[in-house]
Amino acid sequence: MVVIRSVRFLYVQKNHGAKNWNIKLSTNIEHICQIKKASLEGIRFRDRKLHGLTIRLDGLYDIIVQLEEKRVLSNGKDIIMLKQIENRRSIRKYLNKKVEQEKLIQVLESARLAPSGSNTQPWVFIVVESGEIKEKLSMADHQQKWMMTAPVFIVCVADIRCRISEDINVRLDENSPEPELKQIIRDTAIAIEHILLEAEHLGLATCWTAWFEQNAVRPILNIPEDKYVCGIITLGYGDEMPKNRPRKKLEEMVRYEKW
Ligand SMILES: Cc1cc2nc3c(=O)[nH]c(=O)nc-3n(C[C@H](O)[C@H](O)[C@H](O)COP(=O)(O)O)c2cc1C
């Protein structure tokens, strides 16, 4: 039986017409529900810096209400998804805080629903929480020691067997010529991006890492040689808030009607 001794909510509020957000604490669930219902605007709140103020919540509050940002475009369309895409960062420092099982499952569920060519769904996800195995993986992944601060790794594997029969001998590596390899990497990459965005949505942080060779990573997890590891995703609660990395302008990448 779980006994909740005290439940405190941290929330942010902005008075009508005011410029700034106020950070408040409440112990009244009904009050929080009312705010959540009534708020047309809000900001997502988590263990991150907010307007220059570092809010460390580890263990301090039992429940944190996340008021989702909901801005409405002039045409009435909700831009919350775009906001989350904009907020996501590659995080390389994590809090010493476990990822709740429900959140982990929800993140994996987002990958399950990803689209794939001919609906082949050529992916397998290996969840790693063991310190010993994480250590081996981070060493194989260009000795990126920061990875060890993440409580969970998700090793994302593409399986060519949805396109090539088991009878045909295939051993994959970075130089493999099989055209199907491109297809399974493409599809698995979509599912990985779902993971990154769903994690962001849940207030979790991630970093896609892939600074490894197939032959270094596969044996650690007994992955057969006809599978291709597309990435090792670190997952946890972020303990840093890096500035956004630059992106090209839309004009540099979008063309209309012809190249
Ligand atoms: C396929 C792929 C592999 C990556 N591998 C690594 C890696 O091994 N180590 C790392 O620190 N970051 C890695 N990154 C993160 C990128 O450096 C990061 O996405 C990029 O700099 C943009 O920053 P942002 O994700 O914060 O927007 C990888 C990203 C992708 C998509």
PDB file of C-alpha atoms and ligand atoms in Angstrom:
ATOM      1  CA  MET A   1       0.000   0.000   0.000  1.00  0.00           C
ATOM      2  CA  VAL A   2       1.324   3.447  -0.871  1.00  0.00           C
ATOM      3  CA  VAL A   3       0.815   6.087   1.768  1.00  0.00           C
ATOM      4  CA  ILE A   4       1.072   9.631   0.556  1.00  0.00           C
ATOM      5  CA  ARG A   5       2.002  11.689   3.567  1.00  0.00           C
ATOM      6  CA  SER A   6       1.975  15.109   2.078  1.00  0.00           C
ATOM      7  CA  VAL A   7       1.259  16.196  -1.414  1.00  0.00           C
ATOM      8  CA  ARG A   8       2.566  19.489  -2.539  1.00  0.00           C
ATOM      9  CA  PHE A   9       2.162  21.034  -5.906  1.00  0.00           C
ATOM     10  CA  LEU A  10       4.344  23.545  -7.526  1.00  0.00           C
ATOM     11  CA  TYR A  11       2.645  25.602 -10.144  1.00  0.00           C
ATOM     12  CA  VAL A  12       3.085  28.729 -12.121  1.00  0.00           C
ATOM     13  CA  GLN A  13       0.544  31.410 -12.592  1.00  0.00           C
ATOM     14  CA  LYS A  14       0.264  34.605 -14.541  1.00  0.00           C
ATOM     15  CA  ASN A  15      -2.369  37.169 -13.725  1.00  0.00           C
ATOM     16  CA  HIS A  16      -4.484  38.463 -16.546  1.00  0.00           C
ATOM     17  CA  GLY A  17      -2.504  41.040 -18.483  1.00  0.00           C
ATOM     18  CA  ALA A  18       0.649  40.515 -16.406  1.00  0.00           C
ATOM     19  CA  LYS A  19       4.005  39.969 -18.049  1.00  0.00           C
ATOM     20  CA  ASN A  20       5.635  37.578 -15.616  1.00  0.00           C
ATOM     21  CA  TRP A  21       4.876  34.178 -14.227  1.00  0.00           C
ATOM     22  CA  ASN A  22       4.586  33.638 -10.474  1.00  0.00           C
ATOM     23  CA  ILE A  23       5.775  30.411  -8.930  1.00  0.00           C
ATOM     24  CA  LYS A  24       3.482  29.177  -6.195  1.00  0.00           C
ATOM     25  CA  LEU A  25       3.112  26.247  -3.888  1.00  0.00           C
ATOM     26  CA  SER A  26      -0.180  24.647  -3.009  1.00  0.00           C
ATOM     27  CA  THR A  27      -1.307  21.667  -0.983  1.00  0.00           C
ATOM     28  CA  ASN A  28      -4.868  21.832  -2.221  1.00  0.00           C
ATOM     29  CA  ILE A  29      -5.586  19.307  -4.967  1.00  0.00           C
ATOM     30  CA  GLU A  30      -8.917  20.864  -5.905  1.00  0.00           C
ATOM     31  CA  HIS A  31      -7.283  24.223  -6.263  1.00  0.00           C
ATOM     32  CA  ILE A  32      -4.675  22.741  -8.590  1.00  0.00           C
ATOM     33  CA  CYS A  33      -7.350  20.999 -10.653  1.00  0.00           C
ATOM     34  CA  GLN A  34      -9.190  24.270 -11.021  1.00  0.00           C
ATOM     35  CA  ILE A  35      -6.054  26.027 -12.184  1.00  0.00           C
ATOM     36  CA  LYS A  36      -5.343  23.272 -14.655  1.00  0.00           C
ATOM     37  CA  LYS A  37      -8.826  23.401 -16.044  1.00  0.00           C
ATOM     38  CA  ALA A  38      -9.044  27.148 -16.166  1.00  0.00           C
ATOM     39  CA  SER A  39      -5.631  27.903 -17.544  1.00  0.00           C
ATOM     40  CA  LEU A  40      -5.591  28.859 -21.159  1.00  0.00           C
ATOM     41  CA  GLU A  41      -1.937  29.577 -20.875  1.00  0.00           C
ATOM     42  CA  GLY A  42       0.666  27.804 -18.810  1.00  0.00           C
ATOM     43  CA  ILE A  43       4.199  26.633 -18.965  1.00  0.00           C
ATOM     44  CA  ARG A  44       5.623  23.205 -18.581  1.00  0.00           C
ATOM     45  CA  PHE A  45       7.567  22.875 -15.442  1.00  0.00           C
ATOM     46  CA  ARG A  46      10.365  20.545 -14.570  1.00  0.00           C
ATOM     47  CA  ASP A  47      13.830  20.199 -13.119  1.00  0.00           C
ATOM     48  CA  ARG A  48      15.235  22.853 -15.268  1.00  0.00           C
ATOM     49  CA  LYS A  49      16.234  26.454 -15.210  1.00  0.00           C
ATOM     50  CA  LEU A  50      13.335  28.756 -15.708  1.00  0.00           C
ATOM     51  CA  HIS A  51      13.942  32.386 -16.465  1.00  0.00           C
ATOM     52  CA  GLY A  52      17.309  32.288 -14.732  1.00  0.00           C
ATOM     53  CA  LEU A  53      15.969  30.579 -11.636  1.00  0.00           C
ATOM     54  CA  THR A  54      17.171  27.044 -10.940  1.00  0.00           C
ATOM     55  CA  ILE A  55      14.430  24.919  -9.528  1.00  0.00           C
ATOM     56  CA  ARG A  56      15.715  21.688  -8.071  1.00  0.00           C
ATOM     57  CA  LEU A  57      12.841  19.431  -7.227  1.00  0.00           C
ATOM     58  CA  ASP A  58      14.604  16.188  -6.441  1.00  0.00           C
ATOM     59  CA  GLY A  59      12.822  14.682  -3.515  1.00  0.00           C
ATOM     60  CA  LEU A  60      11.477  18.018  -2.368  1.00  0.00           C
ATOM     61  CA  TYR A  61       7.985  17.769  -3.687  1.00  0.00           C
ATOM     62  CA  ASP A  62       5.942  14.643  -4.068  1.00  0.00           C
ATOM     63  CA  ILE A  63       3.978  15.709  -7.097  1.00  0.00           C
ATOM     64  CA  ILE A  64       4.670  18.403  -9.573  1.00  0.00           C
ATOM     65  CA  VAL A  65       1.826  19.612 -11.642  1.00  0.00           C
ATOM     66  CA  GLN A  66       2.805  20.257 -15.164  1.00  0.00           C
ATOM     67  CA  LEU A  67       0.753  22.965 -16.730  1.00  0.00           C
ATOM     68  CA  GLU A  68       1.254  22.547 -20.398  1.00  0.00           C
ATOM     69  CA  GLU A  69       1.918  25.487 -22.534  1.00  0.00           C
ATOM     70  CA  LYS A  70      -1.039  26.094 -24.712  1.00  0.00           C
ATOM     71  CA  ARG A  71      -0.719  28.991 -27.045  1.00  0.00           C
ATOM     72  CA  VAL A  72      -3.161  29.420 -29.807  1.00  0.00           C
ATOM     73  CA  LEU A  73      -2.221  30.682 -33.214  1.00  0.00           C
ATOM     74  CA  SER A  74      -4.289  33.387 -34.841  1.00  0.00           C
ATOM     75  CA  ASN A  75      -5.908  30.719 -37.024  1.00  0.00           C
ATOM     76  CA  GLY A  76      -6.990  28.870 -33.882  1.00  0.00           C
ATOM     77  CA  LYS A  77      -4.508  25.997 -34.232  1.00  0.00           C
ATOM     78  CA  ASP A  78      -2.746  24.700 -31.140  1.00  0.00           C
ATOM     79  CA  ILE A  79       1.058  24.845 -31.349  1.00  0.00           C
ATOM     80  CA  ILE A  80       1.887  22.758 -28.314  1.00  0.00           C
ATOM     81  CA  MET A  81       3.605  20.017 -30.349  1.00  0.00           C
ATOM     82  CA  LEU A  82       5.857  22.526 -32.062  1.00  0.00           C
ATOM     83  CA  LYS A  83       6.733  24.015 -28.674  1.00  0.00           C
ATOM     84  CA  GLN A  84       7.830  20.640 -27.380  1.00  0.00           C
ATOM     85  CA  ILE A  85       9.895  20.024 -30.472  1.00  0.00           C
ATOM     86  CA  GLU A  86      11.502  23.409 -29.907  1.00  0.00           C
ATOM     87  CA  ASN A  87      12.189  22.736 -26.217  1.00  0.00           C
ATOM     88  CA  ARG A  88      13.889  19.376 -26.724  1.00  0.00           C
ATOM     89  CA  ARG A  89      17.633  19.338 -26.253  1.00  0.00           C
ATOM     90  CA  SER A  90      20.283  16.648 -26.172  1.00  0.00           C
ATOM     91  CA  ILE A  91      20.933  16.318 -22.445  1.00  0.00           C
ATOM     92  CA  ARG A  92      24.272  15.000 -21.199  1.00  0.00           C
ATOM     93  CA  LYS A  93      23.799  15.403 -17.438  1.00  0.00           C
ATOM     94  CA  TYR A  94      21.035  13.701 -15.480  1.00  0.00           C
ATOM     95  CA  LEU A  95      19.636  13.810 -11.963  1.00  0.00           C
ATOM     96  CA  ASN A  96      20.090  10.782  -9.751  1.00  0.00           C
ATOM     97  CA  LYS A  97      16.394  10.012 -10.033  1.00  0.00           C
ATOM     98  CA  LYS A  98      14.693   6.893 -11.306  1.00  0.00           C
ATOM     99  CA  VAL A  99      12.426   7.003 -14.347  1.00  0.00           C
ATOM    100  CA  GLU A 100       8.954   5.829 -13.370  1.00  0.00           C
ATOM    101  CA  GLN A 101       7.903   2.563 -15.027  1.00  0.00           C
ATOM    102  CA  GLU A 102       4.706   4.097 -16.465  1.00  0.00           C
ATOM    103  CA  LYS A 103       6.709   6.875 -18.095  1.00  0.00           C
ATOM    104  CA  LEU A 104       9.194   4.402 -19.543  1.00  0.00           C
ATOM    105  CA  ILE A 105       6.352   2.344 -21.005  1.00  0.00           C
ATOM    106  CA  GLN A 106       4.714   5.449 -22.442  1.00  0.00           C
ATOM    107  CA  VAL A 107       7.976   6.442 -24.110  1.00  0.00           C
ATOM    108  CA  LEU A 108       8.322   2.964 -25.631  1.00  0.00           C
ATOM    109  CA  GLU A 109       4.683   3.006 -26.689  1.00  0.00           C
ATOM    110  CA  SER A 110       5.365   6.133 -28.741  1.00  0.00           C
ATOM    111  CA  ALA A 111       8.018   4.175 -30.656  1.00  0.00           C
ATOM    112  CA  ARG A 112       5.630   1.283 -31.208  1.00  0.00           C
ATOM    113  CA  LEU A 113       3.214   3.609 -32.984  1.00  0.00           C
ATOM    114  CA  ALA A 114       5.786   5.027 -35.399  1.00  0.00           C
ATOM    115  CA  PRO A 115       5.229   4.725 -39.134  1.00  0.00           C
ATOM    116  CA  SER A 116       7.478   2.476 -41.242  1.00  0.00           C
ATOM    117  CA  GLY A 117       7.840   1.524 -44.898  1.00  0.00           C
ATOM    118  CA  SER A 118       5.206  -1.122 -45.725  1.00  0.00           C
ATOM    119  CA  ASN A 119       4.463  -1.132 -41.977  1.00  0.00           C
ATOM    120  CA  THR A 120       7.430  -3.461 -41.447  1.00  0.00           C
ATOM    121  CA  GLN A 121       8.174  -2.094 -37.938  1.00  0.00           C
ATOM    122  CA  PRO A 122      11.775  -3.307 -38.108  1.00  0.00           C
ATOM    123  CA  TRP A 123      12.783  -2.249 -34.588  1.00  0.00           C
ATOM    124  CA  VAL A 124      13.643  -3.799 -31.270  1.00  0.00           C
ATOM    125  CA  PHE A 125      14.334  -1.729 -28.140  1.00  0.00           C
ATOM    126  CA  ILE A 126      16.541  -3.037 -25.359  1.00  0.00           C
ATOM    127  CA  VAL A 127      16.055  -1.223 -22.054  1.00  0.00           C
ATOM    128  CA  VAL A 128      19.215  -1.220 -19.948  1.00  0.00           C
ATOM    129  CA  GLU A 129      19.274  -0.100 -16.320  1.00  0.00           C
ATOM    130  CA  SER A 130      22.124  -2.240 -15.005  1.00  0.00           C
ATOM    131  CA  GLY A 131      25.116  -0.066 -14.109  1.00  0.00           C
ATOM    132  CA  GLU A 132      27.541  -2.743 -15.260  1.00  0.00           C
ATOM    133  CA  ILE A 133      26.024  -3.034 -18.732  1.00  0.00           C
ATOM    134  CA  LYS A 134      25.572   0.731 -19.073  1.00  0.00           C
ATOM    135  CA  GLU A 135      29.251   1.135 -18.262  1.00  0.00           C
ATOM    136  CA  LYS A 136      30.238  -1.303 -21.035  1.00  0.00           C
ATOM    137  CA  LEU A 137      27.937   0.418 -23.511  1.00  0.00           C
ATOM    138  CA  SER A 138      29.195   3.907 -22.746  1.00  0.00           C
ATOM    139  CA  MET A 139      32.786   2.682 -23.073  1.00  0.00           C
ATOM    140  CA  ALA A 140      31.945   1.149 -26.466  1.00  0.00           C
ATOM    141  CA  ASP A 141      30.207   4.425 -27.381  1.00  0.00           C
ATOM    142  CA  HIS A 142      33.439   6.433 -27.647  1.00  0.00           C
ATOM    143  CA  GLN A 143      33.921   6.367 -23.862  1.00  0.00           C
ATOM    144  CA  GLN A 144      31.250   8.987 -23.324  1.00  0.00           C
ATOM    145  CA  LYS A 145      31.370   8.888 -19.535  1.00  0.00           C
ATOM    146  CA  TRP A 146      28.585  11.427 -19.090  1.00  0.00           C
ATOM    147  CA  MET A 147      26.174   8.729 -20.296  1.00  0.00           C
ATOM    148  CA  MET A 148      26.520   6.994 -16.943  1.00  0.00           C
ATOM    149  CA  THR A 149      24.568   9.786 -15.222  1.00  0.00           C
ATOM    150  CA  ALA A 150      21.442   8.612 -17.105  1.00  0.00           C
ATOM    151  CA  PRO A 151      19.423   5.972 -15.219  1.00  0.00           C
ATOM    152  CA  VAL A 152      18.179   4.296 -18.398  1.00  0.00           C
ATOM    153  CA  PHE A 153      19.654   3.490 -21.797  1.00  0.00           C
ATOM    154  CA  ILE A 154      17.406   2.428 -24.656  1.00  0.00           C
ATOM    155  CA  VAL A 155      19.394   0.539 -27.258  1.00  0.00           C
ATOM    156  CA  CYS A 156      17.531   0.865 -30.548  1.00  0.00           C
ATOM    157  CA  VAL A 157      18.101  -1.981 -32.961  1.00  0.00           C
ATOM    158  CA  ALA A 158      16.972  -2.294 -36.575  1.00  0.00           C
ATOM    159  CA  ASP A 159      16.142  -5.808 -37.791  1.00  0.00           C
ATOM    160  CA  ILE A 160      16.679  -6.511 -41.485  1.00  0.00           C
ATOM    161  CA  ARG A 161      14.776  -9.813 -41.242  1.00  0.00           C
ATOM    162  CA  CYS A 162      11.514  -8.051 -41.977  1.00  0.00           C
ATOM    163  CA  ARG A 163      12.904  -7.549 -45.482  1.00  0.00           C
ATOM    164  CA  ILE A 164      15.460 -10.330 -46.060  1.00  0.00           C
ATOM    165  CA  SER A 165      14.670 -14.013 -45.490  1.00  0.00           C
ATOM    166  CA  GLU A 166      16.390 -15.872 -42.643  1.00  0.00           C
ATOM    167  CA  ASP A 167      17.807 -18.304 -45.248  1.00  0.00           C
ATOM    168  CA  ILE A 168      20.069 -15.633 -46.686  1.00  0.00           C
ATOM    169  CA  ASN A 169      23.237 -15.067 -44.718  1.00  0.00           C
ATOM    170  CA  VAL A 170      23.622 -11.394 -43.738  1.00  0.00           C
ATOM    171  CA  ARG A 171      26.214  -9.800 -41.481  1.00  0.00           C
ATOM    172  CA  LEU A 172      25.742  -6.091 -41.057  1.00  0.00           C
ATOM    173  CA  ASP A 173      28.236  -3.376 -40.293  1.00  0.00           C
ATOM    174  CA  GLU A 174      28.850   0.274 -41.206  1.00  0.00           C
ATOM    175  CA  ASN A 175      29.950  -0.711 -44.740  1.00  0.00           C
ATOM    176  CA  SER A 176      27.223  -3.203 -45.597  1.00  0.00           C
ATOM    177  CA  PRO A 177      25.910  -2.757 -49.136  1.00  0.00           C
ATOM    178  CA  GLU A 178      22.384  -4.165 -48.562  1.00  0.00           C
ATOM    179  CA  PRO A 179      19.835  -1.573 -49.761  1.00  0.00           C
ATOM    180  CA  GLU A 180      17.409  -2.891 -47.138  1.00  0.00           C
ATOM    181  CA  LEU A 181      19.751  -1.605 -44.441  1.00  0.00           C
ATOM    182  CA  LYS A 182      18.902   1.955 -45.440  1.00  0.00           C
ATOM    183  CA  GLN A 183      15.221   1.190 -45.154  1.00  0.00           C
ATOM    184  CA  ILE A 184      15.413  -0.330 -41.688  1.00  0.00           C
ATOM    185  CA  ILE A 185      17.674   2.461 -40.400  1.00  0.00           C
ATOM    186  CA  ARG A 186      15.271   5.032 -41.845  1.00  0.00           C
ATOM    187  CA  ASP A 187      12.276   3.430 -40.156  1.00  0.00           C
ATOM    188  CA  THR A 188      13.979   2.884 -36.812  1.00  0.00           C
ATOM    189  CA  ALA A 189      15.165   6.499 -36.814  1.00  0.00           C
ATOM    190  CA  ILE A 190      11.532   7.639 -36.990  1.00  0.00           C
ATOM    191  CA  ALA A 191      10.679   5.503 -33.971  1.00  0.00           C
ATOM    192  CA  ILE A 192      13.681   6.906 -32.100  1.00  0.00           C
ATOM    193  CA  GLU A 193      12.532  10.453 -32.741  1.00  0.00           C
ATOM    194  CA  HIS A 194       9.148   9.495 -31.293  1.00  0.00           C
ATOM    195  CA  ILE A 195      11.019   8.393 -28.148  1.00  0.00           C
ATOM    196  CA  LEU A 196      12.839  11.718 -27.888  1.00  0.00           C
ATOM    197  CA  LEU A 197       9.653  13.724 -28.279  1.00  0.00           C
ATOM    198  CA  GLU A 198       7.474  11.629 -25.981  1.00  0.00           C
ATOM    199  CA  ALA A 199      10.196  11.821 -23.324  1.00  0.00           C
ATOM    200  CA  GLU A 200      10.244  15.592 -23.716  1.00  0.00           C
ATOM    201  CA  HIS A 201       6.475  15.624 -23.372  1.00  0.00           C
ATOM    202  CA  LEU A 202       6.750  13.693 -20.090  1.00  0.00           C
ATOM    203  CA  GLY A 203       9.347  16.061 -18.634  1.00  0.00           C
ATOM    204  CA  LEU A 204      12.171  13.581 -19.244  1.00  0.00           C
ATOM    205  CA  ALA A 205      15.408  14.245 -21.071  1.00  0.00           C
ATOM    206  CA  THR A 206      17.282  12.244 -23.691  1.00  0.00           C
ATOM    207  CA  CYS A 207      20.340  12.164 -25.885  1.00  0.00           C
ATOM    208  CA  TRP A 208      20.647  10.043 -28.987  1.00  0.00           C
ATOM    209  CA  THR A 209      24.175   8.649 -29.089  1.00  0.00           C
ATOM    210  CA  ALA A 210      25.731   6.682 -31.930  1.00  0.00           C
ATOM    211  CA  TRP A 211      29.481   7.126 -31.641  1.00  0.00           C
ATOM    212  CA  PHE A 212      30.152   3.412 -31.784  1.00  0.00           C
ATOM    213  CA  GLU A 213      30.859   0.564 -34.153  1.00  0.00           C
ATOM    214  CA  GLN A 214      28.413  -2.294 -34.515  1.00  0.00           C
ATOM    215  CA  ASN A 215      31.025  -4.866 -33.566  1.00  0.00           C
ATOM    216  CA  ALA A 216      31.777  -3.058 -30.310  1.00  0.00           C
ATOM    217  CA  VAL A 217      28.190  -2.751 -29.091  1.00  0.00           C
ATOM    218  CA  ARG A 218      26.456  -5.909 -30.321  1.00  0.00           C
ATOM    219  CA  PRO A 219      28.400  -8.466 -28.245  1.00  0.00           C
ATOM    220  CA  ILE A 220      27.655  -6.585 -25.000  1.00  0.00           C
ATOM    221  CA  LEU A 221      23.944  -7.348 -25.405  1.00  0.00           C
ATOM    222  CA  ASN A 222      24.212 -10.578 -27.419  1.00  0.00           C
ATOM    223  CA  ILE A 223      22.701  -8.862 -30.448  1.00  0.00           C
ATOM    224  CA  PRO A 224      23.085 -11.091 -33.551  1.00  0.00           C
ATOM    225  CA  GLU A 225      25.233  -9.922 -36.452  1.00  0.00           C
ATOM    226  CA  ASP A 226      22.281  -9.504 -38.817  1.00  0.00           C
ATOM    227  CA  LYS A 227      20.885  -6.666 -36.641  1.00  0.00           C
ATOM    228  CA  TYR A 228      21.978  -3.044 -36.750  1.00  0.00           C
ATOM    229  CA  VAL A 229      22.189  -0.800 -33.697  1.00  0.00           C
ATOM    230  CA  CYS A 230      20.905   2.657 -34.703  1.00  0.00           C
ATOM    231  CA  GLY A 231      21.443   4.415 -31.430  1.00  0.00           C
ATOM    232  CA  ILE A 232      21.766   4.256 -27.688  1.00  0.00           C
ATOM    233  CA  ILE A 233      19.348   6.713 -26.137  1.00  0.00           C
ATOM    234  CA  THR A 234      20.095   8.012 -22.669  1.00  0.00           C
ATOM    235  CA  LEU A 235      16.921   8.698 -20.684  1.00  0.00           C
ATOM    236  CA  GLY A 236      16.309  10.338 -17.339  1.00  0.00           C
ATOM    237  CA  TYR A 237      15.537  13.603 -15.619  1.00  0.00           C
ATOM    238  CA  GLY A 238      17.788  16.326 -16.997  1.00  0.00           C
ATOM    239  CA  ASP A 239      20.185  18.217 -14.784  1.00  0.00           C
ATOM    240  CA  GLU A 240      21.243  20.852 -17.255  1.00  0.00           C
ATOM    241  CA  MET A 241      19.548  23.169 -19.665  1.00  0.00           C
ATOM    242  CA  PRO A 242      21.809  23.828 -22.621  1.00  0.00           C
ATOM    243  CA  LYS A 243      21.055  26.649 -24.977  1.00  0.00           C
ATOM    244  CA  ASN A 244      19.458  25.638 -28.228  1.00  0.00           C
ATOM    245  CA  ARG A 245      21.898  24.581 -30.909  1.00  0.00           C
ATOM    246  CA  PRO A 246      21.716  26.617 -34.106  1.00  0.00           C
ATOM    247  CA  ARG A 247      19.495  25.472 -36.920  1.00  0.00           C
ATOM    248  CA  LYS A 248      19.476  26.504 -40.549  1.00  0.00           C
ATOM    249  CA  LYS A 249      16.815  28.950 -41.629  1.00  0.00           C
ATOM    250  CA  LEU A 250      13.710  27.632 -43.345  1.00  0.00           C
ATOM    251  CA  GLU A 251      14.677  29.505 -46.523  1.00  0.00           C
ATOM    252  CA  GLU A 252      17.888  27.470 -46.688  1.00  0.00           C
ATOM    253  CA  MET A 253      16.085  24.142 -46.722  1.00  0.00           C
ATOM    254  CA  VAL A 254      12.682  24.618 -48.239  1.00  0.00           C
ATOM    255  CA  ARG A 255      12.072  24.976 -51.938  1.00  0.00           C
ATOM    256  CA  TYR A 256       8.778  25.204 -53.692  1.00  0.00           C
ATOM    257  CA  GLU A 257       7.616  23.316 -56.743  1.00  0.00           C
ATOM    258  CA  LYS A 258      11.175  22.475 -57.933  1.00  0.00           C
ATOM    259  CA  TRP A 259      14.761  21.964 -56.661  1.00  0.00           C
TER     260      TRP A 259
HETATM  261  C1  LIG B   1      22.135  10.025 -35.017  1.00  0.00           C
HETATM  262  C2  LIG B   1      22.630  10.909 -33.905  1.00  0.00           C
HETATM  263  C3  LIG B   1      23.760  10.560 -33.212  1.00  0.00           C
HETATM  264  C4  LIG B   1      24.217  11.334 -32.156  1.00  0.00           C
HETATM  265  N1  LIG B   1      25.294  10.908 -31.427  1.00  0.00           N
HETATM  266  C5  LIG B   1      25.692  11.613 -30.360  1.00  0.00           C
HETATM  267  C6  LIG B   1      26.734  11.129 -29.523  1.00  0.00           C
HETATM  268  O1  LIG B   1      27.276  10.045 -29.724  1.00  0.00           O
HETATM  269  N2  LIG B   1      27.095  11.874 -28.461  1.00  0.00           N
HETATM  270  C7  LIG B   1      26.491  13.064 -28.149  1.00  0.00           C
HETATM  271  O2  LIG B   1      26.868  13.680 -27.154  1.00  0.00           O
HETATM  272  N3  LIG B   1      25.474  13.553 -28.913  1.00  0.00           N
HETATM  273  C8  LIG B   1      25.055  12.860 -29.999  1.00  0.00           C
HETATM  274  N4  LIG B   1      24.010  13.313 -30.748  1.00  0.00           N
HETATM  275  C9  LIG B   1      23.328  14.562 -30.403  1.00  0.00           C
HETATM  276  C10 LIG B   1      23.646  15.702 -31.394  1.00  0.00           C
HETATM  277  O3  LIG B   1      24.926  16.183 -31.139  1.00  0.00           O
HETATM  278  C11 LIG B   1      22.571  16.793 -31.213  1.00  0.00           C
HETATM  279  O4  LIG B   1      21.316  16.275 -31.570  1.00  0.00           O
HETATM  280  C12 LIG B   1      22.849  18.021 -32.062  1.00  0.00           C
HETATM  281  O5  LIG B   1      24.047  18.646 -31.694  1.00  0.00           O
HETATM  282  C13 LIG B   1      21.720  19.054 -31.923  1.00  0.00           C
HETATM  283  O6  LIG B   1      21.525  19.394 -30.567  1.00  0.00           O
HETATM  284  P1  LIG B   1      20.120  19.213 -29.865  1.00  0.00           P
HETATM  285  O7  LIG B   1      19.756  17.751 -29.937  1.00  0.00           O
HETATM  286  O8  LIG B   1      20.316  19.653 -28.436  1.00  0.00           O
HETATM  287  O9  LIG B   1      19.136  20.056 -30.601  1.00  0.00           O
HETATM  288  C14 LIG B   1      23.541  12.537 -31.810  1.00  0.00           C
HETATM  289  C15 LIG B   1      22.380  12.882 -32.508  1.00  0.00           C
HETATM  290  C16 LIG B   1      21.924  12.086 -33.527  1.00  0.00           C
HETATM  291  C17 LIG B   1      20.643  12.454 -34.232  1.00  0.00           C
END
